[in-house]
mmCIF file of C-alpha atoms (C1' of nucleotides) in Angstrom:
data_model
loop_
_atom_site.group_PDB
_atom_site.id
_atom_site.type_symbol
_atom_site.label_atom_id
_atom_site.label_comp_id
_atom_site.label_asym_id
_atom_site.label_seq_id
_atom_site.Cartn_x
_atom_site.Cartn_y
_atom_site.Cartn_z
ATOM 1 C CA MET Y 1 0.237 0.074 0.073
ATOM 2 C CA ALA Y 2 2.778 2.420 0.499
ATOM 3 C CA GLN Y 3 4.375 2.109 -2.316
ATOM 4 C CA GLY Y 4 2.873 5.283 -3.956
ATOM 5 C CA VAL Y 5 6.120 6.976 -2.538
ATOM 6 C CA PHE Y 6 5.990 10.008 -4.757
ATOM 7 C CA HIS Y 7 1.861 10.544 -4.723
ATOM 8 C CA PHE Y 8 -0.295 12.058 -1.742
ATOM 9 C CA ARG Y 9 -3.693 10.811 -0.963
ATOM 10 C CA VAL Y 10 -6.261 12.896 -0.701
ATOM 11 C CA MET Y 11 -8.867 12.614 2.719
ATOM 12 C CA THR Y 12 -12.448 13.658 1.904
ATOM 13 C CA ASP Y 13 -14.078 15.039 4.219
ATOM 14 C CA GLU Y 14 -15.946 11.712 4.177
ATOM 15 C CA GLN Y 15 -13.342 10.079 5.209
ATOM 16 C CA MET Y 16 -12.349 12.387 7.451
ATOM 17 C CA GLU Y 17 -15.597 11.406 9.092
ATOM 18 C CA VAL Y 18 -15.064 7.662 9.155
ATOM 19 C CA LEU Y 19 -11.707 8.294 10.809
ATOM 20 C CA ARG Y 20 -13.514 10.934 13.741
ATOM 21 C CA LYS Y 21 -15.833 8.035 13.940
ATOM 22 C CA GLN Y 22 -13.379 5.145 14.903
ATOM 23 C CA ILE Y 23 -11.813 7.473 17.135
ATOM 24 C CA SER Y 24 -14.656 8.331 18.957
ATOM 25 C CA VAL Y 25 -15.325 4.588 19.661
ATOM 26 C CA TYR Y 26 -11.951 3.939 20.731
ATOM 27 C CA ALA Y 27 -12.355 6.982 22.874
ATOM 28 C CA THR Y 28 -15.474 5.933 24.596
ATOM 29 C CA ILE Y 29 -14.482 2.624 25.456
ATOM 30 C CA CYS Y 30 -11.171 4.069 26.744
ATOM 31 C CA GLN Y 31 -12.864 6.632 28.682
ATOM 32 C CA GLN Y 32 -15.546 3.286 30.142
ATOM 33 C CA LEU Y 33 -11.954 1.545 31.078
ATOM 34 C CA VAL Y 34 -10.854 4.580 33.096
ATOM 35 C CA GLU Y 35 -13.539 4.658 34.815
ATOM 36 C CA MET Y 36 -13.514 1.469 35.793
ATOM 37 C CA HIS Y 37 -9.607 1.556 36.772
ATOM 38 C CA LYS Y 38 -10.935 4.508 39.241
ATOM 39 C CA ALA Y 39 -13.549 1.859 40.069
ATOM 40 C CA ILE Y 40 -11.127 -0.596 40.949
ATOM 41 C CA TYR Y 41 -8.441 1.257 42.645
ATOM 42 C CA GLY Y 42 -10.070 3.574 44.158
ATOM 43 C CA LYS Y 43 -8.230 6.792 42.629
ATOM 44 C CA PRO Y 44 -7.915 8.015 39.016
ATOM 45 C CA PHE Y 45 -6.242 6.919 36.479
ATOM 46 C CA VAL Y 46 -3.622 9.067 35.579
ATOM 47 C CA HIS Y 47 -1.976 9.961 31.993
ATOM 48 C CA PRO Y 48 0.900 9.503 31.649
ATOM 49 C CA ARG Y 49 0.583 12.818 29.582
ATOM 50 C CA THR Y 50 -2.010 14.628 29.438
ATOM 51 C CA CYS Y 51 -3.270 16.093 26.342
ATOM 52 C CA PRO Y 52 -1.087 18.530 24.524
ATOM 53 C CA ARG Y 53 -3.867 21.014 23.973
ATOM 54 C CA ASN Y 54 -6.602 18.993 23.082
ATOM 55 C CA PRO Y 55 -9.996 21.371 23.200
ATOM 56 C CA HIS Y 56 -12.467 18.965 24.518
ATOM 57 C CA CYS Y 57 -10.019 17.390 26.286
ATOM 58 C CA ASP Y 58 -10.927 19.348 29.729
ATOM 59 C CA SER Y 59 -13.694 21.072 30.563
ATOM 60 C CA SER Y 60 -17.110 20.001 29.653
ATOM 61 C CA ALA Y 61 -17.308 16.316 30.676
ATOM 62 C CA THR Y 62 -18.983 15.644 27.705
ATOM 63 C CA PRO Y 63 -22.389 13.793 29.168
ATOM 64 C CA GLY Y 64 -22.428 10.496 28.755
ATOM 65 C CA GLY Y 65 -21.724 10.034 25.426
ATOM 66 C CA HIS Y 66 -18.150 11.201 23.750
ATOM 67 C CA LYS Y 67 -17.841 14.224 21.325
ATOM 68 C CA MET Y 68 -16.270 14.438 17.905
ATOM 69 C CA ALA Y 69 -14.473 16.935 17.074
ATOM 70 C CA SER Y 70 -17.171 19.335 15.096
ATOM 71 C CA ARG Y 71 -18.567 18.729 12.469
ATOM 72 C CA GLN Y 72 -19.987 21.276 9.744
ATOM 73 C CA ARG Y 73 -23.312 20.693 8.423
ATOM 74 C CA TRP Y 74 -24.979 21.778 6.049
ATOM 75 C CA SER Y 75 -27.739 24.193 6.034
ATOM 76 C CA PRO Y 76 -29.711 25.424 3.116
ATOM 77 C CA THR Y 77 -29.471 29.184 2.306
ATOM 78 C CA PRO Y 78 -32.440 31.334 2.159
ATOM 79 C CA ALA Y 79 -33.179 31.423 -1.732
ATOM 80 C CA GLN Y 80 -32.499 27.649 -1.368
ATOM 81 C CA LEU Y 81 -34.834 27.047 1.349
ATOM 82 C CA LEU Y 82 -37.687 28.927 -0.836
ATOM 83 C CA VAL Y 83 -36.920 26.622 -3.975
ATOM 84 C CA LEU Y 84 -37.099 23.726 -1.462
ATOM 85 C CA GLU Y 85 -40.318 24.620 0.367
ATOM 86 C CA SER Y 86 -41.882 25.744 -3.114
ATOM 87 C CA ILE Y 87 -41.679 22.647 -4.621
ATOM 88 C CA PHE Y 88 -42.313 20.454 -1.435
ATOM 89 C CA ASP Y 89 -45.912 22.877 -1.468
ATOM 90 C CA GLN Y 90 -46.395 21.656 -5.060
ATOM 91 C CA GLY Y 91 -47.515 18.569 -3.937
ATOM 92 C CA ASN Y 92 -43.697 16.773 -5.030
ATOM 93 C CA VAL Y 93 -42.925 15.691 -1.656
ATOM 94 C CA ALA Y 94 -40.929 12.487 -2.053
ATOM 95 C CA PRO Y 95 -38.965 13.407 -5.322
ATOM 96 C CA SER Y 96 -37.592 10.673 -6.997
ATOM 97 C CA LYS Y 97 -33.861 10.471 -7.797
ATOM 98 C CA GLN Y 98 -33.584 11.576 -11.202
ATOM 99 C CA LYS Y 99 -35.397 14.448 -9.957
ATOM 100 C CA VAL Y 100 -33.812 15.082 -6.349
ATOM 101 C CA LYS Y 101 -30.642 15.337 -8.721
ATOM 102 C CA GLU Y 102 -32.331 18.192 -10.824
ATOM 103 C CA ILE Y 103 -33.052 20.189 -7.658
ATOM 104 C CA ALA Y 104 -29.626 19.650 -6.048
ATOM 105 C CA SER Y 105 -28.397 20.522 -9.545
ATOM 106 C CA GLU Y 106 -30.632 23.887 -9.783
ATOM 107 C CA LEU Y 107 -29.763 24.830 -6.497
ATOM 108 C CA ALA Y 108 -25.929 24.781 -6.555
ATOM 109 C CA ASN Y 109 -26.448 27.847 -8.882
ATOM 110 C CA HIS Y 110 -27.624 29.402 -5.353
ATOM 111 C CA GLY Y 111 -24.945 28.098 -2.835
ATOM 112 C CA GLN Y 112 -23.387 24.752 -1.656
ATOM 113 C CA ILE Y 113 -25.134 21.554 -2.299
ATOM 114 C CA SER Y 114 -25.505 17.956 -2.407
ATOM 115 C CA GLU Y 115 -27.889 15.682 -3.555
ATOM 116 C CA THR Y 116 -28.083 13.978 -0.140
ATOM 117 C CA ASN Y 117 -28.263 17.047 1.542
ATOM 118 C CA VAL Y 118 -31.804 17.486 -0.584
ATOM 119 C CA TYR Y 119 -32.885 14.227 -0.232
ATOM 120 C CA ASN Y 120 -32.838 14.264 3.814
ATOM 121 C CA TRP Y 121 -34.037 17.631 3.470
ATOM 122 C CA PHE Y 122 -37.312 15.990 2.140
ATOM 123 C CA GLN Y 123 -37.632 13.133 4.070
ATOM 124 C CA ASN Y 124 -37.071 15.315 7.453
ATOM 125 C CA ARG Y 125 -39.378 17.215 5.789
ATOM 126 C CA ARG Y 126 -41.886 14.573 5.152
ATOM 127 C CA ALA Y 127 -41.158 12.935 8.722
ATOM 128 C CA ARG Y 128 -41.911 16.220 10.191
ATOM 129 C CA LEU Y 129 -45.431 16.921 8.642
ATOM 130 C CA LYS Y 130 -46.066 13.763 9.630
ATOM 131 C CA ARG Y 131 -45.761 13.784 13.092
ATOM 132 C CA LYS Y 132 -47.398 16.882 13.485
ATOM 133 C CA GLN Y 133 -49.998 16.742 11.799
ATOM 134 C CA PRO Y 134 -51.749 13.416 12.742
ATOM 135 C CA ALA Y 135 -54.634 15.321 13.156
ATOM 136 C CA ALA Y 136 -56.983 15.631 10.077
ATOM 137 C CA MET Y 137 -57.284 12.108 9.459
ATOM 138 C CA PRO Y 138 -60.899 10.925 9.721
ATOM 139 C CA SER Y 139 -61.772 8.269 12.449
ATOM 140 C CA ASN Y 140 -58.782 6.848 12.486
ATOM 141 C CA GLN Y 141 -58.286 4.760 15.675
ATOM 142 C CA MET Y 142 -55.423 2.602 15.332
ATOM 143 C CA GLY Y 143 -55.624 2.047 19.166
ATOM 144 C CA SER Y 144 -54.224 -1.064 19.125
ATOM 145 C CA SER Y 145 -50.739 -1.864 17.993
ATOM 146 C CA GLU Y 146 -48.423 0.547 16.624
ATOM 147 C CA ALA Y 147 -48.997 -0.184 13.125
ATOM 148 C CA ALA Y 148 -45.072 -0.755 12.475
ATOM 149 C CA GLY Y 149 -44.186 1.549 9.717
ATOM 150 C CA SER Y 150 -45.847 -0.611 7.154
ATOM 151 C CA TYR Y 151 -48.233 2.274 5.411
ATOM 152 C CA ASP Y 152 -46.468 5.046 3.142
ATOM 153 C CA PRO Y 153 -48.796 7.493 2.200
ATOM 154 C CA PHE Y 154 -45.818 9.435 0.412
ATOM 155 C CA ASN Y 155 -44.608 6.508 -1.372
ATOM 156 C CA VAL Y 156 -45.199 8.724 -5.150
ATOM 157 C CA ASP Y 157 -41.955 8.930 -7.190
ATOM 158 C CA ARG Y 158 -41.051 6.452 -9.434
ATOM 159 C CA MET C 1 -18.373 28.905 8.161
ATOM 160 C CA ALA C 2 -20.212 25.997 6.874
ATOM 161 C CA GLN C 3 -20.009 27.474 3.198
ATOM 162 C CA GLY C 4 -18.246 28.389 0.688
ATOM 163 C CA VAL C 5 -15.197 27.017 2.693
ATOM 164 C CA PHE C 6 -13.607 23.630 0.407
ATOM 165 C CA HIS C 7 -10.876 22.896 2.701
ATOM 166 C CA PHE C 8 -8.967 19.435 1.623
ATOM 167 C CA ARG C 9 -6.751 18.112 4.374
ATOM 168 C CA VAL C 10 -4.267 16.241 2.745
ATOM 169 C CA MET C 11 -2.150 13.708 4.297
ATOM 170 C CA THR C 12 0.871 11.951 3.332
ATOM 171 C CA ASP C 13 1.385 8.354 2.712
ATOM 172 C CA GLU C 14 3.402 8.196 5.653
ATOM 173 C CA GLN C 15 1.549 10.152 7.834
ATOM 174 C CA MET C 16 -1.386 7.794 6.913
ATOM 175 C CA GLU C 17 0.347 4.942 7.613
ATOM 176 C CA VAL C 18 1.284 6.216 10.702
ATOM 177 C CA LEU C 19 -2.255 6.731 11.352
ATOM 178 C CA ARG C 20 -3.548 3.624 10.195
ATOM 179 C CA LYS C 21 -0.867 2.097 12.951
ATOM 180 C CA GLN C 22 -2.216 3.973 15.378
ATOM 181 C CA ILE C 23 -5.751 2.974 15.286
ATOM 182 C CA SER C 24 -4.958 -0.743 14.507
ATOM 183 C CA VAL C 25 -3.118 -0.001 17.687
ATOM 184 C CA TYR C 26 -6.139 1.064 19.545
ATOM 185 C CA ALA C 27 -8.350 -1.501 18.176
ATOM 186 C CA THR C 28 -6.168 -4.535 19.544
ATOM 187 C CA ILE C 29 -6.219 -2.447 22.864
ATOM 188 C CA CYS C 30 -9.373 -1.668 23.121
ATOM 189 C CA GLN C 31 -10.319 -5.140 22.501
ATOM 190 C CA GLN C 32 -7.945 -7.263 24.895
ATOM 191 C CA LEU C 33 -9.268 -4.480 27.484
ATOM 192 C CA VAL C 34 -12.744 -5.851 27.026
ATOM 193 C CA GLU C 35 -12.134 -8.876 27.113
ATOM 194 C CA MET C 36 -10.422 -8.620 30.284
ATOM 195 C CA HIS C 37 -13.029 -7.019 31.820
ATOM 196 C CA LYS C 38 -15.198 -9.702 30.492
ATOM 197 C CA ALA C 39 -12.702 -12.541 32.410
ATOM 198 C CA ILE C 40 -12.737 -10.259 35.766
ATOM 199 C CA TYR C 41 -16.217 -9.660 36.018
ATOM 200 C CA GLY C 42 -18.133 -12.418 33.884
ATOM 201 C CA LYS C 43 -20.393 -9.769 32.978
ATOM 202 C CA PRO C 44 -21.078 -7.544 29.892
ATOM 203 C CA PHE C 45 -18.791 -4.881 29.323
ATOM 204 C CA VAL C 46 -21.196 -2.020 30.390
ATOM 205 C CA HIS C 47 -20.938 1.386 32.439
ATOM 206 C CA PRO C 48 -23.286 3.622 33.689
ATOM 207 C CA ARG C 49 -22.177 6.062 31.576
ATOM 208 C CA THR C 50 -22.367 4.424 28.434
ATOM 209 C CA CYS C 51 -25.149 4.980 26.690
ATOM 210 C CA PRO C 52 -26.047 8.789 26.747
ATOM 211 C CA ARG C 53 -29.694 8.902 26.378
ATOM 212 C CA ASN C 54 -29.868 5.224 24.695
ATOM 213 C CA PRO C 55 -32.122 3.033 27.213
ATOM 214 C CA HIS C 56 -31.261 -0.075 25.324
ATOM 215 C CA CYS C 57 -29.104 -0.748 28.880
ATOM 216 C CA ASP C 58 -31.604 -1.091 30.920
ATOM 217 C CA SER C 59 -32.266 -4.734 30.155
ATOM 218 C CA SER C 60 -34.994 -5.209 32.655
ATOM 219 C CA ALA C 61 -36.635 -8.042 31.912
ATOM 220 C CA THR C 62 -40.252 -7.287 31.197
ATOM 221 C CA PRO C 63 -41.930 -7.565 34.391
ATOM 222 C CA GLY C 64 -44.967 -9.642 34.209
ATOM 223 C CA GLY C 65 -44.208 -11.687 31.268
ATOM 224 C CA HIS C 66 -46.203 -9.549 28.803
ATOM 225 C CA LYS C 67 -43.982 -7.469 26.994
ATOM 226 C CA MET C 68 -44.867 -3.931 27.053
ATOM 227 C CA ALA C 69 -44.400 -0.638 24.839
ATOM 228 C CA SER C 70 -40.499 0.812 24.878
ATOM 229 C CA ARG C 71 -39.762 -0.806 21.818
ATOM 230 C CA GLN C 72 -36.438 0.800 22.045
ATOM 231 C CA ARG C 73 -34.520 -0.170 18.804
ATOM 232 C CA TRP C 74 -30.964 -2.040 19.444
ATOM 233 C CA SER C 75 -28.190 -0.324 19.290
ATOM 234 C CA PRO C 76 -24.589 -1.583 19.641
ATOM 235 C CA THR C 77 -22.343 -0.759 22.431
ATOM 236 C CA PRO C 78 -18.863 0.904 21.750
ATOM 237 C CA ALA C 79 -17.525 -2.758 22.188
ATOM 238 C CA GLN C 80 -19.767 -4.393 20.293
ATOM 239 C CA LEU C 81 -18.951 -2.006 17.522
ATOM 240 C CA LEU C 82 -15.300 -2.469 17.665
ATOM 241 C CA VAL C 83 -15.541 -5.964 17.034
ATOM 242 C CA LEU C 84 -18.171 -5.747 14.256
ATOM 243 C CA GLU C 85 -16.081 -3.414 12.665
ATOM 244 C CA SER C 86 -13.200 -5.093 13.036
ATOM 245 C CA ILE C 87 -15.016 -8.355 11.462
ATOM 246 C CA PHE C 88 -16.141 -6.222 8.568
ATOM 247 C CA ASP C 89 -12.909 -4.758 8.329
ATOM 248 C CA GLN C 90 -10.845 -8.089 7.896
ATOM 249 C CA GLY C 91 -13.357 -8.737 4.961
ATOM 250 C CA ASN C 92 -15.973 -11.137 6.154
ATOM 251 C CA VAL C 93 -18.736 -8.189 5.131
ATOM 252 C CA ALA C 94 -21.052 -10.772 4.734
ATOM 253 C CA PRO C 95 -20.714 -13.381 7.082
ATOM 254 C CA SER C 96 -22.797 -16.850 6.663
ATOM 255 C CA LYS C 97 -26.219 -17.659 8.905
ATOM 256 C CA GLN C 98 -23.806 -19.731 10.736
ATOM 257 C CA LYS C 99 -21.211 -16.773 11.381
ATOM 258 C CA VAL C 100 -23.955 -14.282 12.335
ATOM 259 C CA LYS C 101 -24.696 -16.877 15.333
ATOM 260 C CA GLU C 102 -21.373 -16.745 16.160
ATOM 261 C CA ILE C 103 -20.795 -13.385 15.967
ATOM 262 C CA ALA C 104 -24.317 -12.972 18.309
ATOM 263 C CA SER C 105 -23.107 -15.371 21.010
ATOM 264 C CA GLU C 106 -19.791 -13.807 21.072
ATOM 265 C CA LEU C 107 -21.073 -10.573 20.870
ATOM 266 C CA ALA C 108 -24.103 -11.255 23.723
ATOM 267 C CA ASN C 109 -21.332 -10.775 26.549
ATOM 268 C CA HIS C 110 -20.824 -7.310 25.977
ATOM 269 C CA GLY C 111 -24.476 -6.460 25.970
ATOM 270 C CA GLN C 112 -27.733 -7.604 24.687
ATOM 271 C CA ILE C 113 -27.656 -8.260 20.609
ATOM 272 C CA SER C 114 -29.332 -10.680 18.690
ATOM 273 C CA GLU C 115 -28.869 -13.192 15.922
ATOM 274 C CA THR C 116 -31.170 -10.234 13.345
ATOM 275 C CA ASN C 117 -29.453 -7.226 14.972
ATOM 276 C CA VAL C 118 -26.057 -8.692 13.684
ATOM 277 C CA TYR C 119 -27.395 -9.542 10.319
ATOM 278 C CA ASN C 120 -29.209 -6.252 9.938
ATOM 279 C CA TRP C 121 -25.954 -4.485 10.914
ATOM 280 C CA PHE C 122 -23.991 -6.045 8.133
ATOM 281 C CA GLN C 123 -26.511 -5.523 5.518
ATOM 282 C CA ASN C 124 -27.055 -1.398 6.802
ATOM 283 C CA ARG C 125 -23.556 -1.628 6.436
ATOM 284 C CA ARG C 126 -22.587 -3.541 3.193
ATOM 285 C CA ALA C 127 -25.476 -0.849 1.539
ATOM 286 C CA ARG C 128 -23.871 2.269 3.093
ATOM 287 C CA LEU C 129 -20.361 1.355 1.679
ATOM 288 C CA LYS C 130 -21.681 0.782 -1.682
ATOM 289 C CA ARG C 131 -23.461 4.239 -1.733
ATOM 290 C CA LYS C 132 -20.453 5.507 -0.243
ATOM 291 C CA GLN C 133 -17.368 4.070 -2.035
ATOM 292 C CA PRO C 134 -17.749 4.866 -5.865
ATOM 293 C CA ALA C 135 -17.666 8.405 -4.818
ATOM 294 C CA ALA C 136 -14.096 8.208 -4.073
ATOM 295 C CA MET C 137 -11.930 9.378 -7.108
ATOM 296 C CA PRO C 138 -8.018 8.859 -7.041
ATOM 297 C CA SER C 139 -6.004 12.084 -7.326
ATOM 298 C CA ASN C 140 -8.952 13.783 -8.679
ATOM 299 C CA GLN C 141 -7.936 17.826 -7.387
ATOM 300 C CA MET C 142 -11.073 19.029 -9.087
ATOM 301 C CA GLY C 143 -9.734 22.577 -8.860
ATOM 302 C CA SER C 144 -10.838 24.767 -5.881
ATOM 303 C CA SER C 145 -13.525 26.402 -8.384
ATOM 304 C CA GLU C 146 -16.117 22.818 -7.980
ATOM 305 C CA ALA C 147 -17.390 23.548 -4.705
ATOM 306 C CA ALA C 148 -19.686 20.895 -5.126
ATOM 307 C CA GLY C 149 -17.477 18.500 -3.620
ATOM 308 C CA SER C 150 -16.535 18.410 -0.440
ATOM 309 C CA TYR C 151 -19.842 15.890 0.677
ATOM 310 C CA ASP C 152 -21.732 12.767 -0.802
ATOM 311 C CA PRO C 153 -22.066 12.812 -4.212
ATOM 312 C CA PHE C 154 -25.384 10.149 -3.136
ATOM 313 C CA ASN C 155 -25.005 7.141 -6.060
ATOM 314 C CA VAL C 156 -27.047 7.436 -8.126
ATOM 315 C CA ASP C 157 -26.020 5.400 -11.068
ATOM 316 C CA ARG C 158 -29.202 2.689 -12.061
ATOM 317 C "C1'" DG N 1 -22.328 32.623 26.730
ATOM 318 C "C1'" DA N 2 -25.639 29.473 28.886
ATOM 319 C "C1'" DT N 3 -30.223 27.135 27.381
ATOM 320 C "C1'" DT N 4 -33.062 25.892 24.338
ATOM 321 C "C1'" DT N 5 -35.564 24.763 20.580
ATOM 322 C "C1'" DA N 6 -35.263 23.700 15.272
ATOM 323 C "C1'" DT N 7 -33.317 20.635 11.937
ATOM 324 C "C1'" DG N 8 -29.252 18.115 8.922
ATOM 325 C "C1'" DA N 9 -27.521 13.438 9.174
ATOM 326 C "C1'" DA N 10 -27.252 8.838 11.025
ATOM 327 C "C1'" DT N 11 -29.093 4.208 11.408
ATOM 328 C "C1'" DG N 12 -31.745 0.529 12.843
ATOM 329 C "C1'" DA N 13 -35.454 -2.201 10.965
ATOM 330 C "C1'" DA N 14 -38.868 -3.048 7.414
ATOM 331 C "C1'" DG N 15 -40.902 -4.152 2.864
ATOM 332 C "C1'" DG N 16 -40.376 -5.432 -1.641
ATOM 333 C "C1'" DC Q 1 -30.162 -7.141 -2.208
ATOM 334 C "C1'" DC Q 2 -32.098 -2.150 -2.240
ATOM 335 C "C1'" DT Q 3 -34.964 1.043 -1.161
ATOM 336 C "C1'" DT Q 4 -37.359 3.832 2.229
ATOM 337 C "C1'" DC Q 5 -39.325 4.962 7.085
ATOM 338 C "C1'" DA Q 6 -39.254 5.470 12.157
ATOM 339 C "C1'" DT Q 7 -36.232 7.695 15.553
ATOM 340 C "C1'" DT Q 8 -32.530 9.045 17.376
ATOM 341 C "C1'" DC Q 9 -27.924 12.239 17.915
ATOM 342 C "C1'" DA Q 10 -25.598 16.267 16.752
ATOM 343 C "C1'" DT Q 11 -25.133 20.834 16.449
ATOM 344 C "C1'" DA Q 12 -26.569 25.303 14.489
ATOM 345 C "C1'" DA Q 13 -29.586 29.117 15.278
ATOM 346 C "C1'" DA Q 14 -32.127 31.045 18.618
ATOM 347 C "C1'" DT Q 15 -33.097 32.249 23.215
ATOM 348 C "C1'" DC Q 16 -33.136 34.586 27.417
#
DNA sequence: GATTTATGAATGAAGG
DNA sequence: CCTTCATTCATAAATC
């Protein structure tokens, strides 16, 4: 693997994210093991070397889980949001993959965006709407079981 | 700072190799420690601090015999995740029925788990990998002007 | 600037 | 297998 001595590897944000996650898992486990050590020996585990200048090495003990280094998340520009909501309101609540591609392409003119962003946006929008508007349903009792997601009222694409 | 900034991180092969080795070492150590814990205490490696907001740690056995609500979905403990990913990385991406049984059996020592959980995990992992991998282009610098390249291009090759 | 809320993204599970 | 949904998580934005 290490034979390409004269060319650089480029890590995408995606790959970086994978790394972050792996490291996060190790961090969590190690944190637990430190707790274990304390429980056994009654005194806190002392690092051979404290973290040099790690931002979240001290302070906020990250309640419960371990916090990864910050990951920037996409957020729609006002212009993009306007277009997205317009499309949604027109009844196209579940665009097909092809449609998503087109939308993303179009919105790229108004700022950074990816097809995944668009896809996620519609997914979240549907879920949110569904959760907020269970009213207006004509006498639907649904008392017994949970109807485990076998019903999808929005499957209109393809 | 979320938009307009497409900072790629560049790693040399050397750095990459160092990182790989470090991770490998952490993985080994963590696995050994987890095993050690199991050996000492004879019970799953679960700590009060383990799951932040995930109540699946509460393995309270359905008092009364009737399974009630609280239908929380399974989520791997860090230790389980470590093992699962380790297996996956070793090339065993689609374990057989028998293998799944073994894995589930083994992981049950680190927390509640079922064969279905394991099966689903591998299935999801494969699907996820498949979607993300074809995005990786070797040594494609794509100039700074191609703004959209940072995130997942969302595979649509059908 | 510490909490709370809104929301983009991740993920386990189900359906086909 | 592939796609989709429900739920959860983390964080940017908002609020105090």
